[in-house]
Structure formats: structure tokens, C-alpha cells
N, CA and C atoms as an extended XYZ file, in Angstrom:
231
Properties=species:S:1:pos:R:3:atomname:S:1:resname:S:1:resid:I:1 pbc="F F F"
N      -215.134     -107.519     -189.129 N   UNK     1
C      -214.835     -108.865     -188.699 CA  UNK     1
C      -215.903     -109.403     -187.771 C   UNK     1
N      -216.459     -108.555     -186.936 N   UNK     2
C      -217.499     -109.011     -186.012 CA  UNK     2
C      -218.716     -109.521     -186.775 C   UNK     2
N      -219.070     -108.836     -187.847 N   UNK     3
C      -220.229     -109.248     -188.638 CA  UNK     3
C      -220.009     -110.643     -189.202 C   UNK     3
N      -218.840     -110.881     -189.771 N   UNK     4
C      -218.523     -112.188     -190.352 CA  UNK     4
C      -218.571     -113.267     -189.274 C   UNK     4
N      -217.962     -112.999     -188.138 N   UNK     5
C      -217.924     -113.973     -187.051 CA  UNK     5
C      -219.326     -114.298     -186.539 C   UNK     5
N      -220.121     -113.279     -186.298 N   UNK     6
C      -221.490     -113.501     -185.820 CA  UNK     6
C      -222.288     -114.302     -186.841 C   UNK     6
N      -222.140     -113.962     -188.114 N   UNK     7
C      -222.865     -114.676     -189.164 CA  UNK     7
C      -222.391     -116.119     -189.296 C   UNK     7
N      -221.093     -116.362     -189.132 N   UNK     8
C      -220.564     -117.726     -189.234 CA  UNK     8
C      -221.021     -118.597     -188.065 C   UNK     8
N      -221.029     -118.052     -186.868 N   UNK     9
C      -221.489     -118.820     -185.703 CA  UNK     9
C      -222.984     -119.111     -185.833 C   UNK     9
N      -223.729     -118.135     -186.331 N   UNK    10
C      -225.149     -118.300     -186.650 CA  UNK    10
C      -225.949     -118.895     -185.488 C   UNK    10
N      -225.865     -118.252     -184.344 N   UNK    11
C      -226.603     -118.691     -183.163 CA  UNK    11
C      -227.249     -117.479     -182.497 C   UNK    11
N      -228.497     -117.618     -182.054 N   UNK    12
C      -229.135     -116.494     -181.360 CA  UNK    12
C      -228.456     -116.175     -180.026 C   UNK    12
N      -227.609     -117.072     -179.556 N   UNK    13
C      -226.889     -116.855     -178.297 CA  UNK    13
C      -225.547     -116.162     -178.497 C   UNK    13
N      -225.185     -115.879     -179.738 N   UNK    14
C      -223.899     -115.240     -180.047 CA  UNK    14
C      -224.178     -113.950     -180.800 C   UNK    14
N      -224.158     -112.839     -180.068 N   UNK    15
C      -224.480     -111.540     -180.649 CA  UNK    15
C      -223.463     -110.500     -180.198 C   UNK    15
N      -223.581     -109.324     -180.747 N   UNK    16
C      -222.670     -108.226     -180.409 CA  UNK    16
C      -223.186     -107.443     -179.209 C   UNK    16
N      -222.249     -106.882     -178.474 N   UNK    17
C      -222.568     -105.898     -177.447 CA  UNK    17
C      -222.166     -104.551     -178.040 C   UNK    17
N      -223.141     -103.767     -178.411 N   UNK    18
C      -222.871     -102.463     -179.008 CA  UNK    18
C      -222.556     -101.461     -177.911 C   UNK    18
N      -221.377     -100.905     -177.958 N   UNK    19
C      -220.947      -99.863     -177.024 CA  UNK    19
C      -220.923      -98.560     -177.813 C   UNK    19
N      -221.743      -97.604     -177.412 N   UNK    20
C      -221.832      -96.357     -178.165 CA  UNK    20
C      -220.483      -95.651     -178.275 C   UNK    20
N      -219.699      -95.644     -177.214 N   UNK    21
C      -218.375      -95.002     -177.271 CA  UNK    21
C      -217.463      -95.727     -178.251 C   UNK    21
N      -217.497      -97.056     -178.237 N   UNK    22
C      -216.654      -97.822     -179.152 CA  UNK    22
C      -217.083      -97.600     -180.600 C   UNK    22
N      -218.388      -97.445     -180.830 N   UNK    23
C      -218.865      -97.160     -182.186 CA  UNK    23
C      -218.283      -95.846     -182.689 C   UNK    23
N      -218.203      -94.842     -181.824 N   UNK    24
C      -217.608      -93.554     -182.210 CA  UNK    24
C      -216.117      -93.699     -182.503 C   UNK    24
N      -215.435      -94.556     -181.746 N   UNK    25
C      -214.000      -94.773     -181.968 CA  UNK    25
C      -213.771      -95.546     -183.265 C   UNK    25
N      -214.584      -96.570     -183.512 N   UNK    26
C      -214.415      -97.416     -184.697 CA  UNK    26
C      -214.775      -96.686     -185.989 C   UNK    26
N      -215.708      -95.760     -185.903 N   UNK    27
C      -216.161      -95.043     -187.096 CA  UNK    27
C      -216.324      -93.566     -186.752 C   UNK    27
N      -215.212      -92.856     -186.579 N   UNK    28
C      -215.296      -91.442     -186.187 CA  UNK    28
C      -216.201      -90.643     -187.137 C   UNK    28
N      -217.195      -89.998     -186.562 N   UNK    29
C      -218.107      -89.195     -187.367 CA  UNK    29
C      -219.166      -89.995     -188.094 C   UNK    29
N      -219.146      -91.338     -187.981 N   UNK    30
C      -220.135      -92.164     -188.669 CA  UNK    30
C      -220.586      -93.337     -187.805 C   UNK    30
N      -220.814      -93.085     -186.530 N   UNK    31
C      -221.294      -94.154     -185.648 CA  UNK    31
C      -222.633      -94.696     -186.138 C   UNK    31
N      -223.456      -93.819     -186.728 N   UNK    32
C      -224.742      -94.272     -187.259 CA  UNK    32
C      -224.534      -95.318     -188.348 C   UNK    32
N      -223.596      -95.051     -189.258 N   UNK    33
C      -223.293      -96.002     -190.322 CA  UNK    33
C      -222.750      -97.306     -189.774 C   UNK    33
N      -221.903      -97.217     -188.753 N   UNK    34
C      -221.355      -98.411     -188.103 CA  UNK    34
C      -222.492      -99.274     -187.551 C   UNK    34
N      -223.447      -98.637     -186.882 N   UNK    35
C      -224.571      -99.367     -186.300 CA  UNK    35
C      -225.436      -99.973     -187.401 C   UNK    35
N      -225.687      -99.227     -188.471 N   UNK    36
C      -226.494      -99.754     -189.583 CA  UNK    36
C      -225.810     -100.945     -190.242 C   UNK    36
N      -224.485     -100.865     -190.417 N   UNK    37
C      -223.755     -101.987     -191.022 CA  UNK    37
C      -223.794     -103.217     -190.116 C   UNK    37
N      -223.655     -103.005     -188.812 N   UNK    38
C      -223.725     -104.122     -187.871 CA  UNK    38
C      -225.107     -104.753     -187.905 C   UNK    38
N      -226.130     -103.935     -187.919 N   UNK    39
C      -227.507     -104.422     -188.010 CA  UNK    39
C      -228.073     -104.804     -186.654 C   UNK    39
N      -229.287     -104.355     -186.388 N   UNK    40
C      -229.904     -104.616     -185.084 CA  UNK    40
C      -230.084     -106.105     -184.821 C   UNK    40
N      -230.199     -106.903     -185.876 N   UNK    41
C      -230.385     -108.345     -185.692 CA  UNK    41
C      -229.144     -109.019     -185.097 C   UNK    41
N      -227.999     -108.349     -185.162 N   UNK    42
C      -226.762     -108.904     -184.608 CA  UNK    42
C      -226.439     -108.355     -183.219 C   UNK    42
N      -227.264     -107.445     -182.711 N   UNK    43
C      -226.997     -106.798     -181.423 CA  UNK    43
C      -227.825     -107.469     -180.334 C   UNK    43
N      -227.131     -107.943     -179.298 N   UNK    44
C      -227.818     -108.580     -178.182 CA  UNK    44
C      -227.867     -107.706     -176.946 C   UNK    44
N      -226.898     -106.798     -176.825 N   UNK    45
C      -226.807     -105.909     -175.663 CA  UNK    45
C      -226.298     -104.550     -176.128 C   UNK    45
N      -226.621     -103.529     -175.368 N   UNK    46
C      -226.159     -102.179     -175.689 CA  UNK    46
C      -225.574     -101.551     -174.436 C   UNK    46
N      -224.381     -100.994     -174.581 N   UNK    47
C      -223.746     -100.231     -173.505 CA  UNK    47
C      -223.950      -98.767     -173.862 C   UNK    47
N      -224.837      -98.116     -173.150 N   UNK    48
C      -225.159      -96.720     -173.424 CA  UNK    48
C      -224.337      -95.844     -172.494 C   UNK    48
N      -223.548      -94.974     -173.080 N   UNK    49
C      -222.724      -94.057     -172.290 CA  UNK    49
C      -222.423      -92.831     -173.126 C   UNK    49
N      -222.082      -91.774     -172.455 N   UNK    50
C      -221.543      -90.607     -173.124 CA  UNK    50
C      -220.039      -90.787     -173.171 C   UNK    50
N      -219.342      -89.818     -173.697 N   UNK    51
C      -217.891      -89.919     -173.693 CA  UNK    51
C      -217.246      -89.243     -174.875 C   UNK    51
N      -215.959      -89.401     -174.935 N   UNK    52
C      -215.138      -88.833     -176.000 CA  UNK    52
C      -214.326      -89.945     -176.640 C   UNK    52
N      -214.098      -89.831     -177.946 N   UNK    53
C      -213.338      -90.866     -178.644 CA  UNK    53
C      -211.836      -90.689     -178.481 C   UNK    53
N      -211.374      -89.465     -178.308 N   UNK    54
C      -209.925      -89.226     -178.149 CA  UNK    54
C      -209.706      -88.240     -177.027 C   UNK    54
N      -209.171      -88.582     -175.885 N   UNK    55
C      -208.862      -89.966     -175.513 CA  UNK    55
C      -210.151      -90.726     -175.243 C   UNK    55
N      -210.096      -92.025     -175.464 N   UNK    56
C      -211.277      -92.867     -175.277 CA  UNK    56
C      -211.690      -92.840     -173.808 C   UNK    56
N      -212.878      -92.313     -173.559 N   UNK    57
C      -213.374      -92.179     -172.191 CA  UNK    57
C      -214.873      -92.374     -172.138 C   UNK    57
N      -215.340      -93.178     -171.197 N   UNK    58
C      -216.774      -93.291     -170.955 CA  UNK    58
C      -217.161      -92.230     -169.934 C   UNK    58
N      -218.291      -91.610     -170.181 N   UNK    59
C      -218.814      -90.582     -169.276 CA  UNK    59
C      -220.317      -90.764     -169.148 C   UNK    59
N      -220.925      -89.902     -168.380 N   UNK    60
C      -222.375      -89.959     -168.214 CA  UNK    60
C      -223.079      -89.670     -169.538 C   UNK    60
N      -224.225      -90.307     -169.731 N   UNK    61
C      -225.030      -90.055     -170.928 CA  UNK    61
C      -225.321      -88.561     -171.005 C   UNK    61
N      -225.153      -88.005     -172.194 N   UNK    62
C      -225.401      -86.585     -172.404 CA  UNK    62
C      -224.157      -85.726     -172.296 C   UNK    62
N      -223.015      -86.347     -172.004 N   UNK    63
C      -221.762      -85.594     -171.937 CA  UNK    63
C      -220.802      -86.121     -172.989 C   UNK    63
N      -219.916      -85.279     -173.438 N   UNK    64
C      -218.923      -85.685     -174.427 CA  UNK    64
C      -219.467      -85.705     -175.840 C   UNK    64
N      -218.725      -86.356     -176.727 N   UNK    65
C      -219.046      -86.398     -178.152 CA  UNK    65
C      -220.188      -87.344     -178.493 C   UNK    65
N      -220.392      -88.369     -177.694 N   UNK    66
C      -221.365      -89.406     -178.014 CA  UNK    66
C      -222.784      -88.891     -177.768 C   UNK    66
N      -223.597      -88.935     -178.813 N   UNK    67
C      -224.996      -88.508     -178.719 CA  UNK    67
C      -225.865      -89.762     -178.618 C   UNK    67
N      -226.092      -90.225     -177.400 N   UNK    68
C      -226.822      -91.471     -177.174 CA  UNK    68
C      -228.231      -91.423     -177.744 C   UNK    68
N      -228.901      -90.303     -177.649 N   UNK    69
C      -230.269      -90.181     -178.170 CA  UNK    69
C      -230.279      -90.387     -179.680 C   UNK    69
N      -229.324      -89.790     -180.372 N   UNK    70
C      -229.218      -89.939     -181.833 CA  UNK    70
C      -228.942      -91.398     -182.198 C   UNK    70
N      -228.050      -92.059     -181.454 N   UNK    71
C      -227.702      -93.444     -181.762 CA  UNK    71
C      -228.847      -94.394     -181.424 C   UNK    71
N      -229.591      -94.114     -180.369 N   UNK    72
C      -230.775      -94.922     -180.065 CA  UNK    72
C      -231.805      -94.805     -181.187 C   UNK    72
N      -231.926      -93.620     -181.769 N   UNK    73
C      -232.864      -93.420     -182.878 CA  UNK    73
C      -232.486      -94.292     -184.070 C   UNK    73
N      -231.196      -94.472     -184.311 N   UNK    74
C      -230.741      -95.335     -185.413 CA  UNK    74
C      -231.212      -96.768     -185.170 C   UNK    74
N      -231.167      -97.217     -183.926 N   UNK    75
C      -231.600      -98.580     -183.606 CA  UNK    75
C      -233.096      -98.772     -183.828 C   UNK    75
N      -233.857      -97.696     -183.774 N   UNK    76
C      -235.313      -97.777     -183.953 CA  UNK    76
C      -235.731      -97.711     -185.417 C   UNK    76
N      -234.809      -97.401     -186.300 N   UNK    77
C      -235.158      -97.242     -187.731 CA  UNK    77
C      -235.706      -98.527     -188.327 C   UNK    77
């Protein structure tokens, strides 16, 4: 739904805030695919954090299930 909304508004001032923890929650085991589907052109901000998807918790980068380095690499593709 976010992709459709961003595309419909069609403004450089209306973009997504990618939260690495939320990407893991929205697409368990496929945060990379979630980010690729969203597309870097739709991302205006990034919330980089470590954490766990269940229970949903933000933690320091490098802790928990979220591999921030791996997800940053997807953004550079």
C-alpha cells in the first residue's frame, strides 16, 4: 500500500521512512526483498537499528535479528 500511495502522490517531498526493524516484521526472513520492492527511489529516510521482530524491539545496531550491514548493502545495489 505504501508503494501505491507514494506513487499516487508523486512528489519528491513524499517518501518512505525505511525502518530496518519494521522491514523484518513486515517481511520475516525477506527484508531484502521488501526493500527491493519498495525501491530506493521511494525512500527518503532510513531508521537504522538492530532488534528482534518478535517481540518487536529496537536495539543497538549489531544486536538482535536485524542485520543492518546486510540491509545497507541492499540499498547500494
